[in-house]
């Protein structure tokens, strides 16, 4: 620890308050309640959809937020999102509290610790993985260990030095935010450029183009094979997966960039895979994610004899005398196709597009020579779009790493 710095625990420097329950005893008051949905990845408060609800006045009085309070996400998250995010409450007007999935921290002595400095320290603790090590998982929800969080060591310099560090970080983060916004805009533009070309292709139909349902294509044998994935009694149990064997993939293997990430595949023994009757996919099948994650489309390129699909995927096996796999994949990425499955999803309480509904969908099929021309154009545009996407995604990752590095330097006395 640097000379002149103080070391305490978070419990030493903060008051902790648990979140608000509505209560059922009048009188009631209407207040804004900060929830997990109001937390951003940057550690700032998103007040665009704060919920205003009636709560028991007595309970609210003990949990009234004041300017400079720090709100901690203590429950929620998900498989890939730890809890422990923090936001700074920076409002000076209005009546606000915080939900029972959160807690509030208030600096005990503002003459000793600047709340802005503490907020940035806690944000860094989240980004650096400190909070992930002190949380438990249950039924898809993460819970932060409150006692362990309060015991986190907090080292800080004199107040004037804290304020100098906060000013430096604010200036640096403003520059990073601008760079990030520009990069995200470029990323969106790269994707939108391909989307616009895709839309123009299928909105202008030429001579010999047909609009044909999947059911008709199956009857004509232009699309072949049983399209459904594995489910019900056929669905493999967790303990049946092995280290190597026949690949078994689900929707999470489609990365949204028209690729299939086989590193995410599971495996079944040849004997177990041989018992499956559905979802047996082969090289050059067009895969469509239709359950939970809906929409990604990719062509399967594999040297394996077969790849097994979970219930979250449908395969389309093209008869190359009539339909090119590359053409069908591009069409299924278009707005012409998307609007069909989005309509189905709007009419359902579940995020899925059943195979029975897919059979009703119409596909635009031009003559083969037109398909070849379209594929030649769109493949090049897609490759360029993917190149730019990867470039901008790497830049966003680099900006995030730079932010972590600045925070690390700040709280180790290196700024």
Tab-separated table of N, CA and C in Angstrom, residues 295-404:
chain	number	residue	atom	x	y	z
A	295	UNK	N	-33.488	-16.980	-35.345
A	295	UNK	CA	-33.070	-16.156	-36.457
A	295	UNK	C	-31.748	-16.481	-37.118
A	296	UNK	N	-30.659	-16.780	-36.354
A	296	UNK	CA	-29.383	-17.053	-37.014
A	296	UNK	C	-29.480	-18.185	-38.034
A	297	UNK	N	-28.789	-17.986	-39.150
A	297	UNK	CA	-28.764	-18.962	-40.244
A	297	UNK	C	-27.311	-19.197	-40.636
A	298	UNK	N	-26.938	-20.436	-40.881
A	298	UNK	CA	-25.578	-20.752	-41.312
A	298	UNK	C	-25.586	-22.055	-42.098
A	299	UNK	N	-24.577	-22.220	-42.950
A	299	UNK	CA	-24.405	-23.465	-43.700
A	299	UNK	C	-23.422	-24.354	-42.948
A	300	UNK	N	-23.783	-25.610	-42.755
A	300	UNK	CA	-22.919	-26.557	-42.065
A	300	UNK	C	-21.824	-27.036	-43.019
A	301	UNK	N	-20.579	-26.771	-42.655
A	301	UNK	CA	-19.427	-27.295	-43.405
A	301	UNK	C	-18.706	-28.270	-42.479
A	302	UNK	N	-18.730	-29.539	-42.826
A	302	UNK	CA	-18.159	-30.545	-41.940
A	302	UNK	C	-17.622	-31.728	-42.749
A	303	UNK	N	-16.597	-32.361	-42.188
A	303	UNK	CA	-16.083	-33.596	-42.784
A	303	UNK	C	-16.679	-34.807	-42.070
A	304	UNK	N	-17.481	-34.541	-41.030
A	304	UNK	CA	-18.122	-35.632	-40.304
A	304	UNK	C	-19.214	-36.259	-41.166
A	305	UNK	N	-19.438	-37.547	-40.929
A	305	UNK	CA	-20.513	-38.227	-41.661
A	305	UNK	C	-21.861	-37.604	-41.325
A	306	UNK	N	-22.025	-37.203	-40.073
A	306	UNK	CA	-23.263	-36.558	-39.660
A	306	UNK	C	-22.996	-35.704	-38.419
A	307	UNK	N	-23.869	-34.734	-38.222
A	307	UNK	CA	-23.859	-33.881	-37.034
A	307	UNK	C	-25.288	-33.894	-36.493
A	308	UNK	N	-25.414	-34.124	-35.192
A	308	UNK	CA	-26.733	-34.214	-34.576
A	308	UNK	C	-27.181	-32.829	-34.122
A	309	UNK	N	-28.450	-32.503	-34.391
A	309	UNK	CA	-29.006	-31.212	-34.006
A	309	UNK	C	-29.934	-31.348	-32.810
A	310	UNK	N	-29.884	-30.360	-31.939
A	310	UNK	CA	-30.828	-30.319	-30.827
A	310	UNK	C	-32.163	-29.789	-31.320
A	311	UNK	N	-33.137	-29.733	-30.427
A	311	UNK	CA	-34.464	-29.261	-30.801
A	311	UNK	C	-34.489	-27.789	-31.159
A	312	UNK	N	-33.397	-27.056	-30.889
A	312	UNK	CA	-33.375	-25.620	-31.181
A	312	UNK	C	-32.999	-25.310	-32.625
A	313	UNK	N	-32.704	-26.341	-33.428
A	313	UNK	CA	-32.269	-26.123	-34.807
A	313	UNK	C	-33.136	-26.910	-35.798
A	314	UNK	N	-33.347	-26.304	-36.964
A	314	UNK	CA	-33.948	-26.974	-38.114
A	314	UNK	C	-32.905	-27.015	-39.222
A	315	UNK	N	-32.870	-28.106	-40.002
A	315	UNK	CA	-31.971	-28.121	-41.157
A	315	UNK	C	-32.773	-28.149	-42.446
A	316	UNK	N	-32.221	-27.502	-43.465
A	316	UNK	CA	-32.799	-27.483	-44.804
A	316	UNK	C	-31.759	-28.085	-45.743
A	317	UNK	N	-32.070	-29.244	-46.346
A	317	UNK	CA	-31.138	-29.921	-47.235
A	317	UNK	C	-31.564	-29.654	-48.688
A	318	UNK	N	-30.769	-28.854	-49.376
A	318	UNK	CA	-31.151	-28.377	-50.706
A	318	UNK	C	-30.822	-29.398	-51.793
A	319	UNK	N	-31.738	-29.552	-52.720
A	319	UNK	CA	-31.465	-30.303	-53.945
A	319	UNK	C	-30.732	-29.351	-54.889
A	320	UNK	N	-29.430	-29.569	-55.150
A	320	UNK	CA	-28.640	-28.589	-55.908
A	320	UNK	C	-29.092	-28.414	-57.348
A	321	UNK	N	-29.970	-29.298	-57.846
A	321	UNK	CA	-30.504	-29.112	-59.191
A	321	UNK	C	-31.534	-27.987	-59.242
A	322	UNK	N	-31.984	-27.544	-58.052
A	322	UNK	CA	-33.031	-26.533	-58.004
A	322	UNK	C	-32.702	-25.358	-57.081
A	323	UNK	N	-32.005	-25.635	-55.957
A	323	UNK	CA	-31.729	-24.575	-54.973
A	323	UNK	C	-30.287	-24.687	-54.495
A	324	UNK	N	-29.554	-23.596	-54.536
A	324	UNK	CA	-28.205	-23.552	-53.969
A	324	UNK	C	-28.302	-23.272	-52.475
A	325	UNK	N	-27.534	-24.004	-51.682
A	325	UNK	CA	-27.555	-23.798	-50.229
A	325	UNK	C	-27.199	-22.357	-49.876
A	326	UNK	N	-26.211	-21.794	-50.581
A	326	UNK	CA	-25.788	-20.421	-50.310
A	326	UNK	C	-26.912	-19.429	-50.589
A	327	UNK	N	-27.669	-19.688	-51.663
A	327	UNK	CA	-28.792	-18.804	-51.974
A	327	UNK	C	-29.853	-18.880	-50.885
A	328	UNK	N	-30.232	-20.109	-50.492
A	328	UNK	CA	-31.273	-20.268	-49.487
A	328	UNK	C	-30.864	-19.612	-48.173
A	329	UNK	N	-29.603	-19.754	-47.770
A	329	UNK	CA	-29.127	-19.138	-46.526
A	329	UNK	C	-29.268	-17.621	-46.589
A	330	UNK	N	-28.884	-17.022	-47.731
A	330	UNK	CA	-29.027	-15.569	-47.871
A	330	UNK	C	-30.497	-15.163	-47.807
A	331	UNK	N	-31.359	-15.916	-48.485
A	331	UNK	CA	-32.777	-15.566	-48.455
A	331	UNK	C	-33.323	-15.621	-47.031
A	332	UNK	N	-32.916	-16.633	-46.261
A	332	UNK	CA	-33.437	-16.790	-44.900
A	332	UNK	C	-32.883	-15.738	-43.938
A	333	UNK	N	-31.891	-14.968	-44.385
A	333	UNK	CA	-31.402	-13.835	-43.584
A	333	UNK	C	-32.136	-12.544	-43.946
A	334	UNK	N	-32.934	-12.572	-44.993
A	334	UNK	CA	-33.565	-11.367	-45.514
A	334	UNK	C	-34.801	-10.986	-44.711
A	335	UNK	N	-35.219	-9.723	-44.869
A	335	UNK	CA	-36.437	-9.261	-44.212
A	335	UNK	C	-37.660	-9.983	-44.747
A	336	UNK	N	-37.605	-10.395	-46.024
A	336	UNK	CA	-38.723	-11.138	-46.615
A	336	UNK	C	-39.025	-12.402	-45.815
A	337	UNK	N	-37.976	-13.081	-45.358
A	337	UNK	CA	-38.167	-14.291	-44.561
A	337	UNK	C	-38.392	-13.956	-43.092
A	338	UNK	N	-37.631	-12.996	-42.581
A	338	UNK	CA	-37.734	-12.651	-41.158
A	338	UNK	C	-39.143	-12.244	-40.754
A	339	UNK	N	-39.807	-11.459	-41.598
A	339	UNK	CA	-41.133	-10.966	-41.213
A	339	UNK	C	-42.130	-12.109	-41.039
A	340	UNK	N	-41.869	-13.248	-41.694
A	340	UNK	CA	-42.765	-14.395	-41.535
A	340	UNK	C	-42.621	-15.021	-40.152
A	341	UNK	N	-41.360	-15.251	-39.711
A	341	UNK	CA	-41.231	-15.890	-38.396
A	341	UNK	C	-41.468	-14.902	-37.263
A	342	UNK	N	-41.219	-13.622	-37.487
A	342	UNK	CA	-41.523	-12.628	-36.443
A	342	UNK	C	-43.023	-12.540	-36.203
A	343	UNK	N	-43.822	-12.695	-37.266
A	343	UNK	CA	-45.271	-12.705	-37.121
A	343	UNK	C	-45.726	-13.887	-36.270
A	344	UNK	N	-45.102	-15.056	-36.474
A	344	UNK	CA	-45.425	-16.231	-35.668
A	344	UNK	C	-45.077	-15.995	-34.204
A	345	UNK	N	-43.913	-15.404	-33.964
A	345	UNK	CA	-43.468	-15.169	-32.589
A	345	UNK	C	-44.358	-14.161	-31.868
A	346	UNK	N	-44.882	-13.170	-32.601
A	346	UNK	CA	-45.770	-12.180	-31.970
A	346	UNK	C	-47.079	-12.814	-31.501
A	347	UNK	N	-47.458	-13.923	-32.123
A	347	UNK	CA	-48.713	-14.587	-31.776
A	347	UNK	C	-48.532	-15.699	-30.749
A	348	UNK	N	-47.322	-15.811	-30.201
A	348	UNK	CA	-47.028	-16.900	-29.264
A	348	UNK	C	-46.438	-16.338	-27.977
A	349	UNK	N	-46.635	-17.075	-26.899
A	349	UNK	CA	-46.018	-16.692	-25.625
A	349	UNK	C	-44.612	-17.265	-25.491
A	350	UNK	N	-44.200	-18.085	-26.467
A	350	UNK	CA	-42.882	-18.712	-26.406
A	350	UNK	C	-42.002	-18.186	-27.536
A	351	UNK	N	-40.713	-18.088	-27.258
A	351	UNK	CA	-39.761	-17.572	-28.230
A	351	UNK	C	-39.297	-18.714	-29.136
A	352	UNK	N	-40.170	-19.116	-30.067
A	352	UNK	CA	-39.830	-20.232	-30.936
A	352	UNK	C	-40.664	-20.170	-32.216
A	353	UNK	N	-40.180	-20.897	-33.241
A	353	UNK	CA	-40.895	-21.002	-34.511
A	353	UNK	C	-40.984	-22.492	-34.838
A	354	UNK	N	-42.090	-23.157	-34.506
A	354	UNK	CA	-42.197	-24.609	-34.704
A	354	UNK	C	-42.057	-25.004	-36.171
A	355	UNK	N	-41.613	-26.230	-36.395
A	355	UNK	CA	-41.432	-26.737	-37.755
A	355	UNK	C	-42.766	-26.742	-38.513
A	356	UNK	N	-43.880	-26.951	-37.793
A	356	UNK	CA	-45.182	-26.933	-38.462
A	356	UNK	C	-45.459	-25.562	-39.072
A	357	UNK	N	-45.021	-24.498	-38.406
A	357	UNK	CA	-45.189	-23.150	-38.946
A	357	UNK	C	-44.172	-22.875	-40.057
A	358	UNK	N	-42.963	-23.413	-39.913
A	358	UNK	CA	-41.957	-23.217	-40.957
A	358	UNK	C	-42.428	-23.806	-42.287
A	359	UNK	N	-43.175	-24.885	-42.237
A	359	UNK	CA	-43.667	-25.509	-43.459
A	359	UNK	C	-44.618	-24.582	-44.229
A	360	UNK	N	-45.205	-23.613	-43.520
A	360	UNK	CA	-46.128	-22.677	-44.164
A	360	UNK	C	-45.408	-21.472	-44.754
A	361	UNK	N	-44.154	-21.272	-44.384
A	361	UNK	CA	-43.422	-20.087	-44.833
A	361	UNK	C	-43.142	-20.158	-46.336
A	362	UNK	N	-43.161	-18.986	-46.971
A	362	UNK	CA	-42.870	-18.909	-48.397
A	362	UNK	C	-41.404	-18.550	-48.623
A	363	UNK	N	-40.828	-19.176	-49.632
A	363	UNK	CA	-39.456	-18.914	-50.038
A	363	UNK	C	-39.462	-18.410	-51.477
A	364	UNK	N	-38.640	-17.415	-51.743
A	364	UNK	CA	-38.534	-16.857	-53.099
A	364	UNK	C	-37.423	-17.611	-53.832
A	365	UNK	N	-37.777	-18.308	-54.882
A	365	UNK	CA	-36.825	-19.157	-55.604
A	365	UNK	C	-36.710	-18.706	-57.066
A	366	UNK	N	-35.598	-18.079	-57.443
A	366	UNK	CA	-35.383	-17.732	-58.851
A	366	UNK	C	-34.736	-18.897	-59.608
A	367	UNK	N	-34.586	-18.798	-60.920
A	367	UNK	CA	-33.848	-19.821	-61.669
A	367	UNK	C	-32.411	-19.937	-61.161
A	368	UNK	N	-31.791	-21.098	-61.417
A	368	UNK	CA	-30.448	-21.361	-60.895
A	368	UNK	C	-29.425	-20.320	-61.325
A	369	UNK	N	-29.508	-19.864	-62.577
A	369	UNK	CA	-28.509	-18.894	-63.035
A	369	UNK	C	-28.622	-17.578	-62.265
A	370	UNK	N	-29.853	-17.201	-61.890
A	370	UNK	CA	-30.033	-16.004	-61.071
A	370	UNK	C	-29.526	-16.242	-59.655
A	371	UNK	N	-29.751	-17.449	-59.128
A	371	UNK	CA	-29.244	-17.778	-57.797
A	371	UNK	C	-27.726	-17.649	-57.770
A	372	UNK	N	-27.063	-18.165	-58.803
A	372	UNK	CA	-25.601	-18.111	-58.856
A	372	UNK	C	-25.103	-16.670	-58.886
A	373	UNK	N	-25.797	-15.825	-59.652
A	373	UNK	CA	-25.406	-14.410	-59.729
A	373	UNK	C	-25.594	-13.729	-58.379
A	374	UNK	N	-26.724	-13.990	-57.733
A	374	UNK	CA	-27.026	-13.373	-56.441
A	374	UNK	C	-26.024	-13.817	-55.385
A	375	UNK	N	-25.719	-15.107	-55.373
A	375	UNK	CA	-24.755	-15.635	-54.402
A	375	UNK	C	-23.388	-14.989	-54.598
A	376	UNK	N	-22.961	-14.846	-55.857
A	376	UNK	CA	-21.667	-14.236	-56.131
A	376	UNK	C	-21.566	-12.831	-55.565
A	377	UNK	N	-22.654	-12.061	-55.696
A	377	UNK	CA	-22.665	-10.689	-55.172
A	377	UNK	C	-22.728	-10.666	-53.647
A	378	UNK	N	-23.685	-11.418	-53.093
A	378	UNK	CA	-23.919	-11.355	-51.654
A	378	UNK	C	-22.797	-12.001	-50.841
A	379	UNK	N	-22.173	-13.042	-51.367
A	379	UNK	CA	-21.051	-13.652	-50.636
A	379	UNK	C	-19.935	-12.639	-50.403
A	380	UNK	N	-19.619	-11.850	-51.435
A	380	UNK	CA	-18.571	-10.849	-51.292
A	380	UNK	C	-18.953	-9.771	-50.297
A	381	UNK	N	-20.198	-9.321	-50.355
A	381	UNK	CA	-20.660	-8.296	-49.421
A	381	UNK	C	-20.692	-8.832	-47.993
A	382	UNK	N	-21.112	-10.098	-47.826
A	382	UNK	CA	-21.159	-10.693	-46.493
A	382	UNK	C	-19.757	-10.822	-45.911
A	383	UNK	N	-18.805	-11.249	-46.734
A	383	UNK	CA	-17.419	-11.379	-46.266
A	383	UNK	C	-16.866	-10.030	-45.817
A	384	UNK	N	-17.155	-8.988	-46.588
A	384	UNK	CA	-16.690	-7.654	-46.226
A	384	UNK	C	-17.348	-7.179	-44.936
A	385	UNK	N	-18.653	-7.437	-44.805
A	385	UNK	CA	-19.382	-7.053	-43.596
A	385	UNK	C	-18.829	-7.771	-42.368
A	386	UNK	N	-18.550	-9.067	-42.520
A	386	UNK	CA	-18.007	-9.837	-41.403
A	386	UNK	C	-16.611	-9.347	-41.026
A	387	UNK	N	-15.791	-8.981	-42.038
A	387	UNK	CA	-14.452	-8.451	-41.761
A	387	UNK	C	-14.551	-7.167	-40.949
A	388	UNK	N	-15.422	-6.255	-41.354
A	388	UNK	CA	-15.585	-4.991	-40.637
A	388	UNK	C	-16.152	-5.230	-39.245
A	389	UNK	N	-17.086	-6.164	-39.143
A	389	UNK	CA	-17.673	-6.480	-37.839
A	389	UNK	C	-16.610	-6.965	-36.867
A	390	UNK	N	-15.767	-7.899	-37.324
A	390	UNK	CA	-14.694	-8.404	-36.455
A	390	UNK	C	-13.737	-7.280	-36.057
A	391	UNK	N	-13.436	-6.406	-37.010
A	391	UNK	CA	-12.532	-5.286	-36.752
A	391	UNK	C	-13.093	-4.374	-35.661
A	392	UNK	N	-14.351	-4.003	-35.786
A	392	UNK	CA	-14.954	-3.093	-34.812
A	392	UNK	C	-15.186	-3.777	-33.470
A	393	UNK	N	-15.493	-5.067	-33.485
A	393	UNK	CA	-15.648	-5.800	-32.221
A	393	UNK	C	-14.319	-5.877	-31.476
A	394	UNK	N	-13.220	-6.055	-32.218
A	394	UNK	CA	-11.900	-6.063	-31.565
A	394	UNK	C	-11.583	-4.687	-30.979
A	395	UNK	N	-11.979	-3.635	-31.690
A	395	UNK	CA	-11.729	-2.287	-31.183
A	395	UNK	C	-12.531	-2.034	-29.910
A	396	UNK	N	-13.787	-2.486	-29.880
A	396	UNK	CA	-14.604	-2.335	-28.677
A	396	UNK	C	-13.986	-3.088	-27.505
A	397	UNK	N	-13.476	-4.292	-27.764
A	397	UNK	CA	-12.823	-5.077	-26.707
A	397	UNK	C	-11.572	-4.364	-26.211
A	398	UNK	N	-10.815	-3.748	-27.130
A	398	UNK	CA	-9.605	-3.018	-26.738
A	398	UNK	C	-9.945	-1.803	-25.882
A	399	UNK	N	-11.034	-1.110	-26.210
A	399	UNK	CA	-11.457	0.048	-25.407
A	399	UNK	C	-11.860	-0.387	-24.002
A	400	UNK	N	-12.523	-1.543	-23.917
A	400	UNK	CA	-12.921	-2.051	-22.601
A	400	UNK	C	-11.700	-2.435	-21.777
A	401	UNK	N	-10.707	-3.036	-22.418
A	401	UNK	CA	-9.482	-3.397	-21.708
A	401	UNK	C	-8.723	-2.153	-21.247
A	402	UNK	N	-8.743	-1.103	-22.073
A	402	UNK	CA	-8.091	0.148	-21.682
A	402	UNK	C	-8.766	0.741	-20.448
A	403	UNK	N	-10.082	0.671	-20.406
A	403	UNK	CA	-10.809	1.159	-19.228
A	403	UNK	C	-10.402	0.386	-17.981
A	404	UNK	N	-10.337	-0.934	-18.082
A	404	UNK	CA	-9.922	-1.753	-16.937
A	404	UNK	C	-8.514	-1.401	-16.506
